[in-house]
Coordinates of C-alpha atoms in Angstrom, one line a residue:
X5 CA -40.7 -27.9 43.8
X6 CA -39.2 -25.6 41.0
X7 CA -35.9 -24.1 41.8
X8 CA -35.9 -20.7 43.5
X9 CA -33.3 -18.2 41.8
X10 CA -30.4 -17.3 44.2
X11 CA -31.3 -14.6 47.0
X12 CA -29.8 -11.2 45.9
X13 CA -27.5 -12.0 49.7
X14 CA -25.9 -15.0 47.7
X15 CA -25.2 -13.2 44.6
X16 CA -23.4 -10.6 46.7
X17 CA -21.5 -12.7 48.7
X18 CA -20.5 -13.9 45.4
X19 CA -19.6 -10.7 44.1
X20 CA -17.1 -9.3 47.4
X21 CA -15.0 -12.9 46.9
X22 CA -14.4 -12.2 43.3
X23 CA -14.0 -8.6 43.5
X24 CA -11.3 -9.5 46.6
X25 CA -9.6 -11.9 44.7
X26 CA -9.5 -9.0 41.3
X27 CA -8.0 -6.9 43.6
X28 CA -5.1 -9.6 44.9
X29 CA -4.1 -9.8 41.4
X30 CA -3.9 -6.1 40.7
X31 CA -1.6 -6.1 43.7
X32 CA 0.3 -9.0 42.1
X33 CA 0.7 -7.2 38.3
X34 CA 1.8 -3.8 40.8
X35 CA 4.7 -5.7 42.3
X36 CA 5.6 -7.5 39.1
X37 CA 5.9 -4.5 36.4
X38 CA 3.1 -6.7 34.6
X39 CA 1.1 -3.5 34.1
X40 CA 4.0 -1.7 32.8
X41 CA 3.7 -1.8 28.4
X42 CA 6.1 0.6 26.8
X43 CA 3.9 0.6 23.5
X44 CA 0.6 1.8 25.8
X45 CA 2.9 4.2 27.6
X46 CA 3.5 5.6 24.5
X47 CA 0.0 5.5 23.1
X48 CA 1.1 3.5 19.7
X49 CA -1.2 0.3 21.0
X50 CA -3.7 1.3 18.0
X51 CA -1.6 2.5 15.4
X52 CA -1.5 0.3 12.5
X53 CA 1.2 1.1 10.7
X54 CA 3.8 3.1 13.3
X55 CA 3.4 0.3 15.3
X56 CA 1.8 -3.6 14.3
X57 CA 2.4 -3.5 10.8
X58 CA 6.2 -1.8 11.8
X59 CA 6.9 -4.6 14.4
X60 CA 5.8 -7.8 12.4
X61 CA 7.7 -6.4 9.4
X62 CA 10.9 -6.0 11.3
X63 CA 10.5 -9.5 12.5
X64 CA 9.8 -11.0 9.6
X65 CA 12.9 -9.2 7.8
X66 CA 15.9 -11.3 7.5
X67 CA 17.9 -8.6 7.4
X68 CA 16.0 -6.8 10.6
X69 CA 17.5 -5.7 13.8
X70 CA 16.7 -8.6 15.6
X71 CA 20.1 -10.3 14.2
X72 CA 17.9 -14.0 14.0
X73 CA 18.5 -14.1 10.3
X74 CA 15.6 -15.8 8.7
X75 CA 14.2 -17.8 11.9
X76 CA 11.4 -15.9 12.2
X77 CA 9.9 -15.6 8.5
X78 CA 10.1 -19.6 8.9
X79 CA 8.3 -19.7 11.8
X80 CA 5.5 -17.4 9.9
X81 CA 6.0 -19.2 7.0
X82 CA 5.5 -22.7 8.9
X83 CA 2.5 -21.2 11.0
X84 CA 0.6 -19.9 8.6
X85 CA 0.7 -22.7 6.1
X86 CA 2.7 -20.8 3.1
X87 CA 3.3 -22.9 0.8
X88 CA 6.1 -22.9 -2.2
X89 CA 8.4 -21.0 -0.5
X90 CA 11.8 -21.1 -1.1
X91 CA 13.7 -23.7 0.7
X92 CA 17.4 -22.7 0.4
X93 CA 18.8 -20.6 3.4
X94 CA 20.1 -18.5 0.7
X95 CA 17.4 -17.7 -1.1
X96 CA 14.7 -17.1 2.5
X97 CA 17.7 -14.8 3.4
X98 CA 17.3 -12.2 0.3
X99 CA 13.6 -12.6 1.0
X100 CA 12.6 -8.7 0.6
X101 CA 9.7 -7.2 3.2
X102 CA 8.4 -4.0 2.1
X103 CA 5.6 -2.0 4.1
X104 CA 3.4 0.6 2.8
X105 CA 4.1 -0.5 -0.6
X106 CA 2.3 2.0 -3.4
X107 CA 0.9 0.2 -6.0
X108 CA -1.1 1.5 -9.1
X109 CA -4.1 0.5 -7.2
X110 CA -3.2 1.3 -3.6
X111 CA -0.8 1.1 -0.9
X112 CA -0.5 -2.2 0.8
X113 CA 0.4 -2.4 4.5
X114 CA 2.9 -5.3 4.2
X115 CA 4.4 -7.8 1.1
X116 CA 6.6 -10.9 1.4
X117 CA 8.7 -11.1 -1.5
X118 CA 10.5 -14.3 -1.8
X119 CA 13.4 -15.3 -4.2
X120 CA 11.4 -17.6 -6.4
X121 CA 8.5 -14.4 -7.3
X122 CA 6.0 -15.8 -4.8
X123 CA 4.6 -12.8 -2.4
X124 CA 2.7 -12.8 0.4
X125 CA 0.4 -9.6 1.2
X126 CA -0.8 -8.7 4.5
X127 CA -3.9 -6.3 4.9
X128 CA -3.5 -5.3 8.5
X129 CA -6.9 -4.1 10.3
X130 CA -7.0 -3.3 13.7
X131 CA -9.8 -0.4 13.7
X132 CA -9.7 1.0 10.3
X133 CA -12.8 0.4 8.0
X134 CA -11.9 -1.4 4.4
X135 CA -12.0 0.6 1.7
X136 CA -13.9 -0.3 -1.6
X137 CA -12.8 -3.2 -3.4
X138 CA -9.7 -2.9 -1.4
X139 CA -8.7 -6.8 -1.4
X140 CA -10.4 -6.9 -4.8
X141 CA -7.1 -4.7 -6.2
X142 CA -4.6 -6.2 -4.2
X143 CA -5.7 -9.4 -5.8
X144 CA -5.2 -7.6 -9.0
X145 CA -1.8 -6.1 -7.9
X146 CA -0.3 -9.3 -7.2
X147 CA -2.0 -11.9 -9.3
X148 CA -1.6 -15.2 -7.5
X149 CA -0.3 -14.2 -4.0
X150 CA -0.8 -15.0 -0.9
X151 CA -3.3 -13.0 0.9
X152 CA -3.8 -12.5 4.1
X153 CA -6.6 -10.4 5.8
X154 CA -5.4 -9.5 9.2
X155 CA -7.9 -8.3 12.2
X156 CA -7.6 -8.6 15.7
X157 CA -10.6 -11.4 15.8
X158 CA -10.2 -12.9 12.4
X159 CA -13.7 -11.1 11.3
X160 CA -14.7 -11.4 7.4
X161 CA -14.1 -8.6 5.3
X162 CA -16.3 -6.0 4.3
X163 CA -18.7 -7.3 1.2
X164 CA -17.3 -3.7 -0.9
X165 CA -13.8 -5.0 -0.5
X166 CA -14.1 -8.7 -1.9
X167 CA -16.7 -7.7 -4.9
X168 CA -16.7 -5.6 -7.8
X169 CA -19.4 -5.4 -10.8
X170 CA -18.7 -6.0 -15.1
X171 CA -19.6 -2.0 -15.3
X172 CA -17.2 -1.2 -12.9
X173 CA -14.0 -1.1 -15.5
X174 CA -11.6 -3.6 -13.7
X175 CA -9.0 -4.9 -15.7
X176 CA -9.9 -8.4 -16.9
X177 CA -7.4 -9.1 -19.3
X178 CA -5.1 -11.6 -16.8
X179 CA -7.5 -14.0 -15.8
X180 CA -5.3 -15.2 -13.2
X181 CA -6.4 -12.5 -10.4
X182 CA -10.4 -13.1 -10.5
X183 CA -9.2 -16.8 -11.5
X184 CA -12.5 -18.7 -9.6
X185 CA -13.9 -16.0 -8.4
X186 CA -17.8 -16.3 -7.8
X187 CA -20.4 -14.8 -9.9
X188 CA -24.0 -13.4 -9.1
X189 CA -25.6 -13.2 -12.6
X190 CA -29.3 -11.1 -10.9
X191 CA -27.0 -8.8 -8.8
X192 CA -24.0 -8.9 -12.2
X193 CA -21.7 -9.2 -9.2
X194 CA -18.0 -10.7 -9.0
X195 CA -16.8 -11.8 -5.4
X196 CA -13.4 -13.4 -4.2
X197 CA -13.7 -16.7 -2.3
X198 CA -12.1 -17.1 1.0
X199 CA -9.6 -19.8 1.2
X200 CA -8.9 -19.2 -2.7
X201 CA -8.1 -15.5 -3.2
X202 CA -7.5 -14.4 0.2
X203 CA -7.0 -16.4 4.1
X204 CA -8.3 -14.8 7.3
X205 CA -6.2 -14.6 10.0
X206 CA -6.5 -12.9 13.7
X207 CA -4.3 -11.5 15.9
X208 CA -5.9 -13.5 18.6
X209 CA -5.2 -16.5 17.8
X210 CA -2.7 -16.4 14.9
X211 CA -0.3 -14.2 15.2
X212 CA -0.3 -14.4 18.7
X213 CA 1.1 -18.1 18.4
X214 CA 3.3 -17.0 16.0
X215 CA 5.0 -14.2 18.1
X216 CA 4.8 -17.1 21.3
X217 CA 7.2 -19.4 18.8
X218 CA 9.5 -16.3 18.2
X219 CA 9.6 -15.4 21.7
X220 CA 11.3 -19.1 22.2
X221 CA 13.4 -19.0 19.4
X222 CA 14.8 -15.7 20.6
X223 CA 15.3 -16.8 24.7
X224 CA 19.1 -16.5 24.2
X225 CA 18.7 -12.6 23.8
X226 CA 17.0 -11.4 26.5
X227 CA 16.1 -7.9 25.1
X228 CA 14.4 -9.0 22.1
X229 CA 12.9 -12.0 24.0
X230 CA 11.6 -9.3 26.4
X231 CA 10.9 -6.7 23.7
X232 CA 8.4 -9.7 21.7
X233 CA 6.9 -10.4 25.5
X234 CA 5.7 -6.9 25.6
X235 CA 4.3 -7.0 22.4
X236 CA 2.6 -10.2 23.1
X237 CA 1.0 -8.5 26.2
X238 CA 0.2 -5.4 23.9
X239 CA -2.0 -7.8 21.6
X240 CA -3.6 -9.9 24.5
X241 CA -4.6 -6.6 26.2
X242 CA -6.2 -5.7 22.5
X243 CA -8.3 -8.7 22.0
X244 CA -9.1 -9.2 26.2
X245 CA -7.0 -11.8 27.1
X246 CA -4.6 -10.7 29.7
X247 CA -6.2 -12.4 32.6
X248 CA -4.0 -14.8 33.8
X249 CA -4.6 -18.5 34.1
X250 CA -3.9 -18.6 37.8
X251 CA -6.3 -15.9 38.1
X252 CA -8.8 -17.3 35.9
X253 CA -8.9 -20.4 37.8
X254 CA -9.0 -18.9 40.8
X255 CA -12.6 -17.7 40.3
X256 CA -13.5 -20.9 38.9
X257 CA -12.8 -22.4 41.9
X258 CA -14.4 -19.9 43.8
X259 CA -17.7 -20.6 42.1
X260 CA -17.6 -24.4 41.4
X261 CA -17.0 -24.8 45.4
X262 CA -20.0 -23.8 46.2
X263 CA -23.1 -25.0 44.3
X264 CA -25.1 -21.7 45.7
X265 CA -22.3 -19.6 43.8
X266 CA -22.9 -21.8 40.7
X267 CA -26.2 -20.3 39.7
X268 CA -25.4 -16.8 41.4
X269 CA -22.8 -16.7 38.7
X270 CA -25.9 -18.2 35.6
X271 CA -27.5 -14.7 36.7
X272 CA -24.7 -12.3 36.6
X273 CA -23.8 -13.8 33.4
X274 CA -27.6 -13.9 32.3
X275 CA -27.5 -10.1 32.8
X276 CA -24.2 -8.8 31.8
X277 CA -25.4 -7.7 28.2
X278 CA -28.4 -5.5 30.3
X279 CA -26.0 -4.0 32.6
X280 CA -23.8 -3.0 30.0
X281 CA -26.5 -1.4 28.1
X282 CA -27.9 0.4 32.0
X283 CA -24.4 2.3 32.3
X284 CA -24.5 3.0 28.4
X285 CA -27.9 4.7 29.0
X286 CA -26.6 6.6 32.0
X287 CA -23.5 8.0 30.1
X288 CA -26.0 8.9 27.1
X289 CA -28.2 11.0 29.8
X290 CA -25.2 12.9 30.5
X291 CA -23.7 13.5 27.1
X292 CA -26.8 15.9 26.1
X293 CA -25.3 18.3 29.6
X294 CA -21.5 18.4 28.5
X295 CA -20.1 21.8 29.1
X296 CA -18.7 21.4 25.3
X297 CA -22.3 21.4 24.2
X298 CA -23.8 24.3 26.5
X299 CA -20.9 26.7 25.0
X300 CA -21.1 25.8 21.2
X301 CA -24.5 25.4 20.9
X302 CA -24.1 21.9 19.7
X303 CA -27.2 19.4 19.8
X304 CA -26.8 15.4 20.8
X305 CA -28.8 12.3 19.6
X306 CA -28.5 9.1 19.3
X307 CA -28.9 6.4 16.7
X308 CA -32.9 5.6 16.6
X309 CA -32.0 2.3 14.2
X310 CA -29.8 0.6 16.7
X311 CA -29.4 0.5 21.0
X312 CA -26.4 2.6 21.8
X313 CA -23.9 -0.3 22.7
X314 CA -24.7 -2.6 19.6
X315 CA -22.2 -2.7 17.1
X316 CA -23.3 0.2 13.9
X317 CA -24.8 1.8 16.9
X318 CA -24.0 5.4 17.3
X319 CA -24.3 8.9 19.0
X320 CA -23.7 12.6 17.5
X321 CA -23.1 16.3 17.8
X322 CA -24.1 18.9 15.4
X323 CA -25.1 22.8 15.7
X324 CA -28.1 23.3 14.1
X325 CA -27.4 24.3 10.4
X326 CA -25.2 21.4 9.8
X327 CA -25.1 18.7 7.6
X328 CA -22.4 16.5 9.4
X329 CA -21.4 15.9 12.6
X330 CA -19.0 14.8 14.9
X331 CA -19.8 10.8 15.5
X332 CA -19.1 8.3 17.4
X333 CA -19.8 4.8 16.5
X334 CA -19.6 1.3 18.3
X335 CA -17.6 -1.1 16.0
X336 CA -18.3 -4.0 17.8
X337 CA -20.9 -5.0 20.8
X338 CA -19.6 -3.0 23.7
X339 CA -16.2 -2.4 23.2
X340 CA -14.9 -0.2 20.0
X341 CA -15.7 3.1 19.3
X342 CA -14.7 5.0 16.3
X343 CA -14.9 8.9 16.4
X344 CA -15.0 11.4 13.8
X345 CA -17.1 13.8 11.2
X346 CA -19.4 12.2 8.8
X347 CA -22.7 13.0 7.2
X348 CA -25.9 13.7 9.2
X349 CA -28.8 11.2 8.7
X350 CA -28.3 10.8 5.5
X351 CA -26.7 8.1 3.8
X352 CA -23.0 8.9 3.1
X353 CA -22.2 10.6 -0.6
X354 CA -18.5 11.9 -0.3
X355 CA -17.9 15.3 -0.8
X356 CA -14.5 15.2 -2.3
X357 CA -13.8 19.1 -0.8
X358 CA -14.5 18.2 2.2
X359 CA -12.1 15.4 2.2
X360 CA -9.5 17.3 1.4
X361 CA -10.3 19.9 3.4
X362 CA -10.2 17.5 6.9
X363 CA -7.1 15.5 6.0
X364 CA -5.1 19.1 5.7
X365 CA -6.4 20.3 9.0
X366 CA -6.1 17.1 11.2
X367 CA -2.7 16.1 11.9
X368 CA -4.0 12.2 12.2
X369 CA -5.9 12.1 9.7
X370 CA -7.4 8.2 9.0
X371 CA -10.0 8.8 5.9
X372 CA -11.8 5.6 5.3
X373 CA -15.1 4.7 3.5
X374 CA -18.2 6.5 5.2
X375 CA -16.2 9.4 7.1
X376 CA -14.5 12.3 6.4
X377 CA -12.2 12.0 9.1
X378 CA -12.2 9.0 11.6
X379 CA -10.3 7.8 14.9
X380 CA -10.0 5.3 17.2
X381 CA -12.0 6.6 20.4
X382 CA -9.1 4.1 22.5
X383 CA -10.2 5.7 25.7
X384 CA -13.1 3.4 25.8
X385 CA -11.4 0.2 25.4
X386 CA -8.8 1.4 28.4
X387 CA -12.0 2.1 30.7
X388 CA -12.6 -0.3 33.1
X389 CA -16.9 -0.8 32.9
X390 CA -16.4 0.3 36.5
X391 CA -15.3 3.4 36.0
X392 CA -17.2 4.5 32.6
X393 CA -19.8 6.1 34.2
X394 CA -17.5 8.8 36.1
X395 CA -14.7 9.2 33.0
X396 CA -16.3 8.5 29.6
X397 CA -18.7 11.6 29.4
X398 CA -15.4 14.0 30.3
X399 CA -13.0 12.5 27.9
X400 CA -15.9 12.8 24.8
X401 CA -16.4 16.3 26.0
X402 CA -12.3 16.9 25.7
X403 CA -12.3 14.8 21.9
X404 CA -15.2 17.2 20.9
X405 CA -13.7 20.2 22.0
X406 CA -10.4 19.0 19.9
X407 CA -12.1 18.4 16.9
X408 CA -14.3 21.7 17.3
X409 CA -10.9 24.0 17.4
X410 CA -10.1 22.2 14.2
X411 CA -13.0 23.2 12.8
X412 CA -13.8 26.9 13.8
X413 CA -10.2 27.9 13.7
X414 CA -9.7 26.4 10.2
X415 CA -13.6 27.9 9.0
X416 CA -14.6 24.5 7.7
X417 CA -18.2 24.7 6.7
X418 CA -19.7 21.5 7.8
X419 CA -23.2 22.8 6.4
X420 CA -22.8 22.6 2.8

């Protein structure tokens, strides 16, 4: 006899002992402070610079606040495999850490600049888009560094940032930048090699262990020891990790105790992608009766090339005679958005007026490669799927609203 798939009974029963055990371990974090995150109290968990790039600068700097000399750029240094750096305490100790360092061909989020000339240059992504040939200069900035692409997952880079073309006037003249670089003669293409010109690296995994060895190095001072813990929790909570292992296993056992749970859970897991994509629909039939768009006369679609919820996936607002709108787009499956204006339909051509126009009149402004003006939509990641149904459709319509007093109170013509 074929196996019957669990009775809908089971798969409830299954359901109320997880959800009871969810709810012992909110009670738990309540009592504990665990919920309690100064950087998400203060709304700097997304912030790139003000805050990721800031904090793993200051660490790394022997000269920093954190009075541990040089024991944390040898952890990194150890960690991340760097190799020829300076061994003599002397030398790591005038090791210089520079952020937001302007170059001819950019401005570079963090450099390492040890004694002996080698440097060390960190591209630090959390949300942000790259921008063309981005890693492409920085190679040529500083020929023969150490680059390190830095996202929260350790993703690959975008193709624009690692290639260039012989048309495209790049300096050539020291070969040791583009120094084994690959070369696509039908496409006249140049592209850096990972592991060669640049190293991915994640905040999930790397510099999470990293900041778990400084954490131990720094027990003997309880406010910086306490000060990294909360930034540790900051990154877990980023890239979804903040269950706890007590808690984790807790449901395991749950499930593996009873062989009817066992294929109760197959299902729920079988369908999670579909559910997600049922209370995605729901939100997008409500988004089309925002009050927002009733009183500006604003119309809504969604993408027709992807299913809302897919990463590239998006969803819009636009008054009729425009020829941008106000987007927002899933960055990855399910869990980023990015807001902002960009073109309608059409396939983005920057309209350098319009640039400037939007980076005067927002106060936040993050311009990056296909938008005029983009944000992180961090409202979505800090929805419990719950609770999106009820709380995502208002906090769009407030975002919309924002950028729409931006817009009409400044006159920016979005239809040219």
């Amino acid at each position: 006899m074929e196996n019957q798939p669990p009775s809908i009974h089971t798969i409830e029963n299954l359901l109320t002992q997880i959800s009871a055990i969810n709810k012992k371990y909110e009670s738990i974090a309540e009592i504990t402070g665990e919920n309690f995150n100064i950087f998400r109290i203060l709304r700097r968990e997304t912030r790139e610079v003000e805050t990721h790039s800031a904090f793993i600068a200051e660490l790394l700097n022997p000269k920093g606040s954190h009075g541990m000399k040089d024991a944390f750029l040898k952890l990194f240094v150890k960690q991340f495999e760097v190799k020829n750096t300076p061994t003599n305490q002397d030398d790591l100790l005038r090791t210089e850490i520079k952020m937001e360092e302007v170059t001819n061909n950019g401005r570079i989020d963090i450099v390492i600049k040890f004694r002996n000339r080698l440097k060390v240059v960190i591209e630090n992504k959390i949300y942000a888009d790259d921008q063309g040939q981005q890693l492409v200069r920085y190679c040529k900035d500083y020929p023969g560094c150490h680059l390190f692409y830095l996202t929260l997952f350790g993703i690959n880079p975008s193709h624009g940032s690692i290639t260039w073309k012989d048309d495209e006037r790049i300096n050539l003249k020291d070969k040791e930048w583009y120094k084994d670089a690959t070369y696509n003669k039908e496409r006249n293409e140049h592209t850096l090699v990972e592991g060669i010109h640049f190293f991915k690296i994640s905040y999930q995994k790397n510099i999470l262990e990293w900041l778990e060895l400084c954490q131990k190095e720094a027990a003997t001072k309880p406010l910086l020891r306490e000060t990294i813990a909360q930034y540790i929790y900051l990154i877990k909570h980023l890239t979804h990790q903040t269950m706890s292992e007590v808690h984790k296993n807790e449901i395991i056992e749950a499930i593996v105790n009873n062989p009817d749970y066992i294929e109760s859970a197959e299902e729920v897991q079988s369908n999670w992608t579909s559910i997600r994509f049922r209370i995605i629909e729901n939100v997008m039939s409500e988004l089309s009766k925002l009050e927002v768009c009733k009183i500006n006369n604003l119309k809504f679609e969604t993408d027709p090339d992807y299913k809302v919820g897919m990463a590239e996936s998006s969803f819009y607002f636009f008054r009729e005679n425009w020829r941008c709108c106000i987007c927002f787009e899933f960055t990855t499956d399910f869990e980023d958005i990015n807001y902002g204006i960009t073109n309608l339909h059409n396939s983005f051509v920057a309209k350098q007026n319009l640039y400037k126009t939007l980076s005067e009149k927002f106060a936040k402004n993050s311009l990056s490669e296909n938008w005029y003006w983009v944000n992180y939509f961090d409202d979505w990641s800090k929805t419990d799927w719950r609770d999106v149904n009820n709380e995502i459709p208002g906090k769009i319509n407030e975002k919309i609203k924002e950028i729409l007093t931006v817009i009409d109170s400044n006159c920016i013509d979005l239809s040219m």
